[in-house]
Coordinates of C-alpha atoms and ligand atoms in Angstrom, one line a residue:
X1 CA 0.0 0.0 0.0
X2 CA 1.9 3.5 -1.3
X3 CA 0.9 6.7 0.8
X4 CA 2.6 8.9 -1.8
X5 CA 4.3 12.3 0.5
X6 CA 1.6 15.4 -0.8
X7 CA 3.0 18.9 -1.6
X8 CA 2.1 20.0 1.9
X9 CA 4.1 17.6 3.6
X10 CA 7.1 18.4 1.5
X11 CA 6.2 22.4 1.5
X12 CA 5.9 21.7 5.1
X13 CA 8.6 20.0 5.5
X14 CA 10.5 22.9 3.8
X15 CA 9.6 25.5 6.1
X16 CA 10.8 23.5 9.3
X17 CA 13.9 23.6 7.7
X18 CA 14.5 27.0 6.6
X19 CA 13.5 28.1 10.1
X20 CA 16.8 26.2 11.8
X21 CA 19.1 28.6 10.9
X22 CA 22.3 27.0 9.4
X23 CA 24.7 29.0 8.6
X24 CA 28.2 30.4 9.4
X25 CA 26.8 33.0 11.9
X26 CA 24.6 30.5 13.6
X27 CA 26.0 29.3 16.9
X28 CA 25.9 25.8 16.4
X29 CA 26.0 25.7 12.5
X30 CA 24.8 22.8 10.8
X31 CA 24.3 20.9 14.4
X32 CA 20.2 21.4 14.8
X33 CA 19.0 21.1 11.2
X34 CA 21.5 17.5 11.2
X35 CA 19.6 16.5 14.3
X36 CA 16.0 17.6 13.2
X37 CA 16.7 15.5 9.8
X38 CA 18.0 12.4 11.6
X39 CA 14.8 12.4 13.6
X40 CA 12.7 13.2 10.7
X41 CA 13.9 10.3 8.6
X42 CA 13.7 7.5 11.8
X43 CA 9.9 8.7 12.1
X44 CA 9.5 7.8 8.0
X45 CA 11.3 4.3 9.2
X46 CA 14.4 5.2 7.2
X47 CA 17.8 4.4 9.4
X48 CA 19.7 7.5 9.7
X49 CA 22.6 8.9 11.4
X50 CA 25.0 11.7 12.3
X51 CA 28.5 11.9 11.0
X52 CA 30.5 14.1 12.9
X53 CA 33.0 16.5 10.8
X54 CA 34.3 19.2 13.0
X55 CA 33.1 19.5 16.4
X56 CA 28.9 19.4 17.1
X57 CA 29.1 20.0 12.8
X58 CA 27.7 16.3 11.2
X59 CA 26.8 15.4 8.2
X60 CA 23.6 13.2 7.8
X61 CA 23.4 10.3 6.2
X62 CA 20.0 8.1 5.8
X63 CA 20.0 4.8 4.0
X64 CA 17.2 2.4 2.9
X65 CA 19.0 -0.6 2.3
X66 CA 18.9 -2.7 -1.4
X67 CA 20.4 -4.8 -2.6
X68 CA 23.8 -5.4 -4.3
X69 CA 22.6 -3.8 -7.8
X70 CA 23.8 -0.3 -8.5
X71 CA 23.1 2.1 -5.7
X72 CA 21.8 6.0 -5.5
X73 CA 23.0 8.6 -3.6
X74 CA 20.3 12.4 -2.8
X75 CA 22.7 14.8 -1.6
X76 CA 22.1 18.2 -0.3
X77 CA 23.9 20.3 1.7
X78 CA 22.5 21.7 4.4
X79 CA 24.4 25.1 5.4
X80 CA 23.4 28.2 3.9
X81 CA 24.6 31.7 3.5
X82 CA 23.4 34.4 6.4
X83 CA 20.5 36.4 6.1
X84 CA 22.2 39.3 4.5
X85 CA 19.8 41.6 3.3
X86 CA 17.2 39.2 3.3
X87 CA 14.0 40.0 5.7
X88 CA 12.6 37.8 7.9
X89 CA 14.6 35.2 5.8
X90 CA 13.8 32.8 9.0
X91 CA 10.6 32.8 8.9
X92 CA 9.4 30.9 6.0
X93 CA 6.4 32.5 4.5
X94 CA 4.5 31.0 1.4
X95 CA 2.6 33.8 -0.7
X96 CA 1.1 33.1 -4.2
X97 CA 2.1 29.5 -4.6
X98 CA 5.9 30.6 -4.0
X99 CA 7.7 29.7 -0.4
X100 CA 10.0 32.6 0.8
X101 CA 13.0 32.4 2.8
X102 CA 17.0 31.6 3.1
X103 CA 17.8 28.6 1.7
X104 CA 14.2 27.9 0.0
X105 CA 16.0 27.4 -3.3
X106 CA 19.7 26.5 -2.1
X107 CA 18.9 24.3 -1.2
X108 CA 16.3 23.1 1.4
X109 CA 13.4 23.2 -0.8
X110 CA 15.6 20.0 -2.7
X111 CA 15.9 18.0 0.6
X112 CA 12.8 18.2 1.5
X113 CA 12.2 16.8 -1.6
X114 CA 14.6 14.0 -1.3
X115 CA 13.0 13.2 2.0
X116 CA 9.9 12.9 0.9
X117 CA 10.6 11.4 -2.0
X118 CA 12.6 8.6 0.5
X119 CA 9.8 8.9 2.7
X120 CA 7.1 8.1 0.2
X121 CA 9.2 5.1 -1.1
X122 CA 9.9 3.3 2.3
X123 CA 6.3 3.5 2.9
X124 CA 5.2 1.4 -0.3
X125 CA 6.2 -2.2 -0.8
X126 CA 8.8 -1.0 -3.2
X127 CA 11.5 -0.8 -0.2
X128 CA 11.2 -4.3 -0.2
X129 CA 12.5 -4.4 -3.6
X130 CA 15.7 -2.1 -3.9
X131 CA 18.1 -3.8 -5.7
X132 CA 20.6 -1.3 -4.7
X133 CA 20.9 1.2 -1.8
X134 CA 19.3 4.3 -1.6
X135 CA 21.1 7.1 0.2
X136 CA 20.6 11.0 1.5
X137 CA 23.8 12.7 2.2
X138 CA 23.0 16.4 4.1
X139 CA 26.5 18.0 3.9
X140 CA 27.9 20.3 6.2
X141 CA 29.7 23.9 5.0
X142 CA 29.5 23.7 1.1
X143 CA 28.5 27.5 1.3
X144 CA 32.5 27.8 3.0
X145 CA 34.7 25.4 1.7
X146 CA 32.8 22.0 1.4
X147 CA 34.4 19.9 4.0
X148 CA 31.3 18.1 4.5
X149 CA 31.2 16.6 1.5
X150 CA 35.5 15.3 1.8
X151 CA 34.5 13.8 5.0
X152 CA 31.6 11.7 3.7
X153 CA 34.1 10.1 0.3
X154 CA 36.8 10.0 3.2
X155 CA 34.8 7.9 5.4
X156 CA 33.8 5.6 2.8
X157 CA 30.3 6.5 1.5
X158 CA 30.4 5.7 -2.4
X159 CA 27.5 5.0 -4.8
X160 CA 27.1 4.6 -8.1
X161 CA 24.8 7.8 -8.8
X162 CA 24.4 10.9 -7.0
X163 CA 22.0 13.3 -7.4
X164 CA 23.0 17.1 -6.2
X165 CA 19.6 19.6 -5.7
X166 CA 21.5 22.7 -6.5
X167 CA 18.9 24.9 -8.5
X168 CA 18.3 24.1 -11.8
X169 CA 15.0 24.9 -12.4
X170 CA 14.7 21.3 -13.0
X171 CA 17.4 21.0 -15.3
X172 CA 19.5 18.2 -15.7
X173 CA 23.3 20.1 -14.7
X174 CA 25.8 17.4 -16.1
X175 CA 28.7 20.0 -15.9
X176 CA 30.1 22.8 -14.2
X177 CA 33.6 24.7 -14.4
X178 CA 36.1 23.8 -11.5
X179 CA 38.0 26.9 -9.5
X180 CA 41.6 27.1 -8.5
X181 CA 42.4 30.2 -6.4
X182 CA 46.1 31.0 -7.2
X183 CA 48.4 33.6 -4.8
X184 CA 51.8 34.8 -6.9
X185 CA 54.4 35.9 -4.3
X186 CA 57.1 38.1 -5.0
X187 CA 60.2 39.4 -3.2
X188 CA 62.7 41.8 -4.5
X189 CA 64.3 44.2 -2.8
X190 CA 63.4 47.6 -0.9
X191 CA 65.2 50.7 -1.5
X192 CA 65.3 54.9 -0.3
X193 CA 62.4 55.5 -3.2
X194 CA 64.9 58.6 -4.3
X195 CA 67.1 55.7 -5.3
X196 CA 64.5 53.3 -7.7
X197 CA 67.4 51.7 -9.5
X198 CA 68.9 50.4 -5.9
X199 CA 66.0 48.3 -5.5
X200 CA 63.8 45.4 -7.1
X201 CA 60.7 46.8 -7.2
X202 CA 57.8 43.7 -6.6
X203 CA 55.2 46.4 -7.8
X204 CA 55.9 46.7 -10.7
X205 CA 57.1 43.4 -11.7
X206 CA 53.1 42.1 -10.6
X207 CA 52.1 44.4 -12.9
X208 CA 53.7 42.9 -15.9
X209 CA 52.4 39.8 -14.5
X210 CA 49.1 40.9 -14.8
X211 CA 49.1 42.3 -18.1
X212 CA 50.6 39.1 -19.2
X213 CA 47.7 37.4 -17.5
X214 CA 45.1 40.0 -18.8
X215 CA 46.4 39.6 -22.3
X216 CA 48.2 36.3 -23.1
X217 CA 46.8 33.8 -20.7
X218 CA 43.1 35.4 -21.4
X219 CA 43.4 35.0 -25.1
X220 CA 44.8 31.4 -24.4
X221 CA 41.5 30.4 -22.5
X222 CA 39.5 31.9 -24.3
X223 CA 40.4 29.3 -27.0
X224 CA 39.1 26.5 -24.4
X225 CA 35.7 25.9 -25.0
X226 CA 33.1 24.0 -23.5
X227 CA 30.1 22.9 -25.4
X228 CA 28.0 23.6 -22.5
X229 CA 30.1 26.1 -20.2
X230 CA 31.7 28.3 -22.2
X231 CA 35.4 29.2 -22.3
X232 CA 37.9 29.1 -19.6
X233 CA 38.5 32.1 -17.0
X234 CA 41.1 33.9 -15.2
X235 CA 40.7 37.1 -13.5
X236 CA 42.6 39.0 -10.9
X237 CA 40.8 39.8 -7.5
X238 CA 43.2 40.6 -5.2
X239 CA 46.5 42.8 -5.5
X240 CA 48.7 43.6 -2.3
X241 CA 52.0 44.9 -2.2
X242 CA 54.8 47.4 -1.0
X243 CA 54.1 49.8 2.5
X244 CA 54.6 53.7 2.0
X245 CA 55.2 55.6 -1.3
X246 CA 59.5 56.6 -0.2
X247 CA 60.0 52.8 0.0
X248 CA 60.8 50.6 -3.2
X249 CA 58.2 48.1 -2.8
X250 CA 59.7 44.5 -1.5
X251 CA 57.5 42.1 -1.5
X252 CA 53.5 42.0 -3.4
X253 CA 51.4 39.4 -4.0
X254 CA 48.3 38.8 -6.7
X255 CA 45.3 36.8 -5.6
X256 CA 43.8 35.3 -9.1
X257 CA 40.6 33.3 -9.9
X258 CA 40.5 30.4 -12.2
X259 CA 37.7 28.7 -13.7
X260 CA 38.8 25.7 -15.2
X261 CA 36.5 23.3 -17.7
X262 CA 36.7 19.6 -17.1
X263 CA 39.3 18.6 -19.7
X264 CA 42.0 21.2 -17.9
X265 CA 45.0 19.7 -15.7
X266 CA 48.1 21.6 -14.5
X267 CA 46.9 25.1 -14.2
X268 CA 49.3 26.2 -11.4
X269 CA 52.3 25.0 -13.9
X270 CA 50.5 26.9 -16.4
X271 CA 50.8 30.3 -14.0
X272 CA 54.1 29.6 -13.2
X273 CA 55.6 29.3 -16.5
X274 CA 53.7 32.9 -17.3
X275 CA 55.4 34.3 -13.7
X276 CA 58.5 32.5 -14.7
X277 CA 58.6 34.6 -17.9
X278 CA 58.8 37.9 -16.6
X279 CA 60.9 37.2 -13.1
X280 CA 63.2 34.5 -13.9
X281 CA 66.0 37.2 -15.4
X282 CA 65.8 39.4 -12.4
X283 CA 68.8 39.2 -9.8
X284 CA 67.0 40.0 -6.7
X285 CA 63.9 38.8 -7.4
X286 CA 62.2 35.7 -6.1
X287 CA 58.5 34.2 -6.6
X288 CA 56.2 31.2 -5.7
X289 CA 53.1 30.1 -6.9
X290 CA 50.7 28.2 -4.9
X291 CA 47.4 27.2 -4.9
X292 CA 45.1 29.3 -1.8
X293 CA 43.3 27.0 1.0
X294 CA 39.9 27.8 -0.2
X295 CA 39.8 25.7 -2.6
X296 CA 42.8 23.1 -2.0
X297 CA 42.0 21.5 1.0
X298 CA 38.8 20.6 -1.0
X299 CA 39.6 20.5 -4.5
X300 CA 37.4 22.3 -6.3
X301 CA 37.7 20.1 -9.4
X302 CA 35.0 20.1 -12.6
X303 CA 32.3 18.2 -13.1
X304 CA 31.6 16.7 -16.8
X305 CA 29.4 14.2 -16.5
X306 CA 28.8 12.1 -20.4
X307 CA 25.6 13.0 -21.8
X308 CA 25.2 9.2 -22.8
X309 CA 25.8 8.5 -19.0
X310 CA 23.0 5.7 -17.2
X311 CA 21.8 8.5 -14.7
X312 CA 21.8 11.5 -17.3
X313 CA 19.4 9.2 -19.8
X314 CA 17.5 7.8 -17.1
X315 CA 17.2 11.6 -15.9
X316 CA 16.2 12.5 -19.6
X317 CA 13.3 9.5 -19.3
X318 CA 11.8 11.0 -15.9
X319 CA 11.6 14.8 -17.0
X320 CA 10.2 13.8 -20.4
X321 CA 7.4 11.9 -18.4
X322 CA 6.4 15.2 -16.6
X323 CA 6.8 17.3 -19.8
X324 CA 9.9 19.2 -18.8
X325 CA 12.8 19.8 -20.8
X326 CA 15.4 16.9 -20.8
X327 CA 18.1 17.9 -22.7
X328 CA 21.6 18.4 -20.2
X329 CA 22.8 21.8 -19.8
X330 CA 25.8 23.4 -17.9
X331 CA 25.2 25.5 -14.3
X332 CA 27.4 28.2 -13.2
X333 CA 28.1 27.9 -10.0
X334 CA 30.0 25.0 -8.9
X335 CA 28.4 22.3 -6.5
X336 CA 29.9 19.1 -4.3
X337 CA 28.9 17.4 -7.3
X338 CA 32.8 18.0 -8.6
X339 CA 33.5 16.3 -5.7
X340 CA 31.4 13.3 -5.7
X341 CA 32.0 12.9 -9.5
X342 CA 36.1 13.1 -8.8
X343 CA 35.7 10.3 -6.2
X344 CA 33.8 7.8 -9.0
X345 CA 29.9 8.9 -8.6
X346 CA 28.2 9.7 -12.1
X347 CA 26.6 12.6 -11.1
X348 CA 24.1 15.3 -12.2
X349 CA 22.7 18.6 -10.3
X350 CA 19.4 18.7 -10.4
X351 CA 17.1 20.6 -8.2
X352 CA 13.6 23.2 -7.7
X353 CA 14.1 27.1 -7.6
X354 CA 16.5 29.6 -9.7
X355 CA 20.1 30.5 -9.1
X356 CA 19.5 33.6 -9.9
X357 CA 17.2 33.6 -6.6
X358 CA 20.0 32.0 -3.9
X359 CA 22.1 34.3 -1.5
X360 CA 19.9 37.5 -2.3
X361 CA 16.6 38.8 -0.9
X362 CA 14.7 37.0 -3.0
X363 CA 15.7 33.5 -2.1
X364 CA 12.5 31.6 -3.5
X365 CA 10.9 28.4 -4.5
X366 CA 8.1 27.8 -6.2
X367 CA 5.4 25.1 -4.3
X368 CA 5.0 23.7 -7.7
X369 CA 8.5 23.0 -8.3
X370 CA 8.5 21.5 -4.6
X371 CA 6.0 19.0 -5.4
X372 CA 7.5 18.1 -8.8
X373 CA 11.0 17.5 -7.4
X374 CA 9.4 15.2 -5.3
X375 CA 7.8 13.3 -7.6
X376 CA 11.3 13.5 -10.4
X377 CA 13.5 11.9 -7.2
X378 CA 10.7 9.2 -6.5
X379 CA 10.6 8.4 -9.9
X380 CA 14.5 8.5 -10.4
X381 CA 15.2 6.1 -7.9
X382 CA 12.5 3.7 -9.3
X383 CA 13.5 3.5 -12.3
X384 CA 17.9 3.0 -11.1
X385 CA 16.6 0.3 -8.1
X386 CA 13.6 -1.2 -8.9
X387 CA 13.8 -4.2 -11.3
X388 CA 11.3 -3.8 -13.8
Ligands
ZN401 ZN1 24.0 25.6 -2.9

């Protein structure tokens, strides 16, 4: 006998979530929207558990056990950004068929949608039948660094398919760019600034470095296209350098961003040869390149998942059935789906609500798109686990 989960339990469902607050400004984080989902899934009958990352911070991770046929990960995380300029963004408030509040599209509205989705399958006889393991993931800190999603590959949890609800206005995301913050140091050598030609001035030198990046290494990238992201990036966010104007300026470093597509390897070597160009003739001058903790401790790899993938055509088959569009596109922003897809999972993004909408004021989700990303996960894991 199948109860099927309604669009107000998952709306419902929704709003309890957006109202624990979960991000880097709460006090405990992650720790009271973890324990509220734990308890949530053992009331469906769905065995669930914390996995602790730093401190009270867990990940959750609920299974409904299959068997030993190909297995299904939902993954979501479960941090968001602060209310910012957002009001009431705690207090989740539903208005014209459209459910207000931080996190509503990024991404709450998406678990609750898993859950239910879970929910509504362990309640049919169809949990009986799994022929592979169906999993929810809630990831700690994607919105600062991802190390909820390291820890859960580190401790072992692999499937063969993962689905990530980043918004995509139910889309099927098969690739995103990759980033690689980069830091250039250079030292030369300070001087009286009446006396330029004592010195070696790191100033200046960064500048030639960026107008080699602004013109070379640009013009390079932009060569690199994607069929579905576009070309490849770099741009310079950060410049530091030197302390008073009478000084020749000793050390500086450049802070640059690079988006890289999936097919790209070795883009540090890449900036050092360009740095290695303009320094490597000057006596006095020194430079390193290195890669910036943001995104090395968790690499912040690509994801280029094959069109002609099992979970992308299987995806294609469930969005036809509910007459929306099938064909795979590219998403901006990149997701802990590069992660999960560098550790082995084929992986999509695919989840309710616009991008466009997350980390503003207007973080929305429309109820319809709630319900319907219920019923696209449901569906998805019947068709990848139940023998047909
Ligand atoms: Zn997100």
């Amino acid at each position: 006998m199948t109860h099927p989960s309604t669009e107000s339990e998952v709306l419902r469902l929704a709003q309890d979530l957006i109202a624990l607050e979960s991000h880097c400004d709460a006090g405990d984080r992650e720790a009271n929207i973890g324990r509220f989902l734990v308890s949530w899934f053992e009331g469906a009958g769905i065995e669930s558990a914390l996995q602790y990352v730093a401190g009270c911070r867990a990940n959750v991770v609920a299974r409904m056990p299959g068997g030993d046929g190909p297995s299904l990960m939902f993954n979501g995380h479960m941090d968001t950004v602060p209310a910012g300029d957002m009001r009431d963004a705690f207090t989740p408030t539903v208005r014209d068929g459209v459910l207000w509040g931080r996190g509503a599209c990024d991404m709450k509205g998406a678990i609750a949608g898993m859950a239910c989705a879970m929910a509504t399958l362990a309640r049919s006889d169809e949990a009986s039948r799994l022929t592979g393991d169906l999993l929810f993931t809630g990831t700690i800190g994607e919105e600062t660094g991802s190390i909820g999603v390291k820890a859960l590959i580190e401790a072992g949890i692999r499937t063969d398919y993962a689905v990530v609800g980043e918004p995509t206005s139910m889309r099927i995301g098969i690739a995103h760019k990759g980033a690689c913050f980069i830091r250039i140091c250079l030292s030369g050598r300070a001087a009286h600034g009446s006396c330029p030609e004592q010195g070696v001035n790191a100033v200046s030198y960064a500048a030639q470095i960026i107008r080699n990046l602004e013109n070379e290494l640009r013009l390079t990238l932009a060569l690199r296209m994607h069929p579905l992201l576009g070309c490849s990036t770099v741009s310079v966010g950060r410049i530091a350098g030197g302390t008073q104007p009478n000084i020749v300026a000793q050390s500086c470093f450049i802070d640059i961003d690079r988006r890289t597509l999936p097919s790209e390897a070795d883009v540090l070597d890449e900036v050092r040869h360009l740095v290695s160009e303009v320094c490597n003739q000057v006596d006095g001058l020194s430079w390193h390149v290195e890669e910036m903790p943001e995104t090395s401790l968790v690499p912040h790899v690509a994801l280029g998942t094959s069109a002609d993938a099992i979970l992308v055509k299987t995806a294609l088959q469930t969005c036809e059935r509910l007459d929306l569009p099938g064909d795979p596109i590219g998403v901006t922003y990149w997701t802990d789906g590069g992660h999960l897809a560098s550790s082995g999972i084929e992986t999509i993004i695919l989840g309710p609500g616009d991008i466009a909408n997350a980390h503003g004021p207007a973080d929305r989700v429309a109820t319809r798109e709630l319900a319907m990303c219920m019923q696209i996960y449901g569906d998805l894991a019947r068709r990848l686990l139940l023998a047909s």
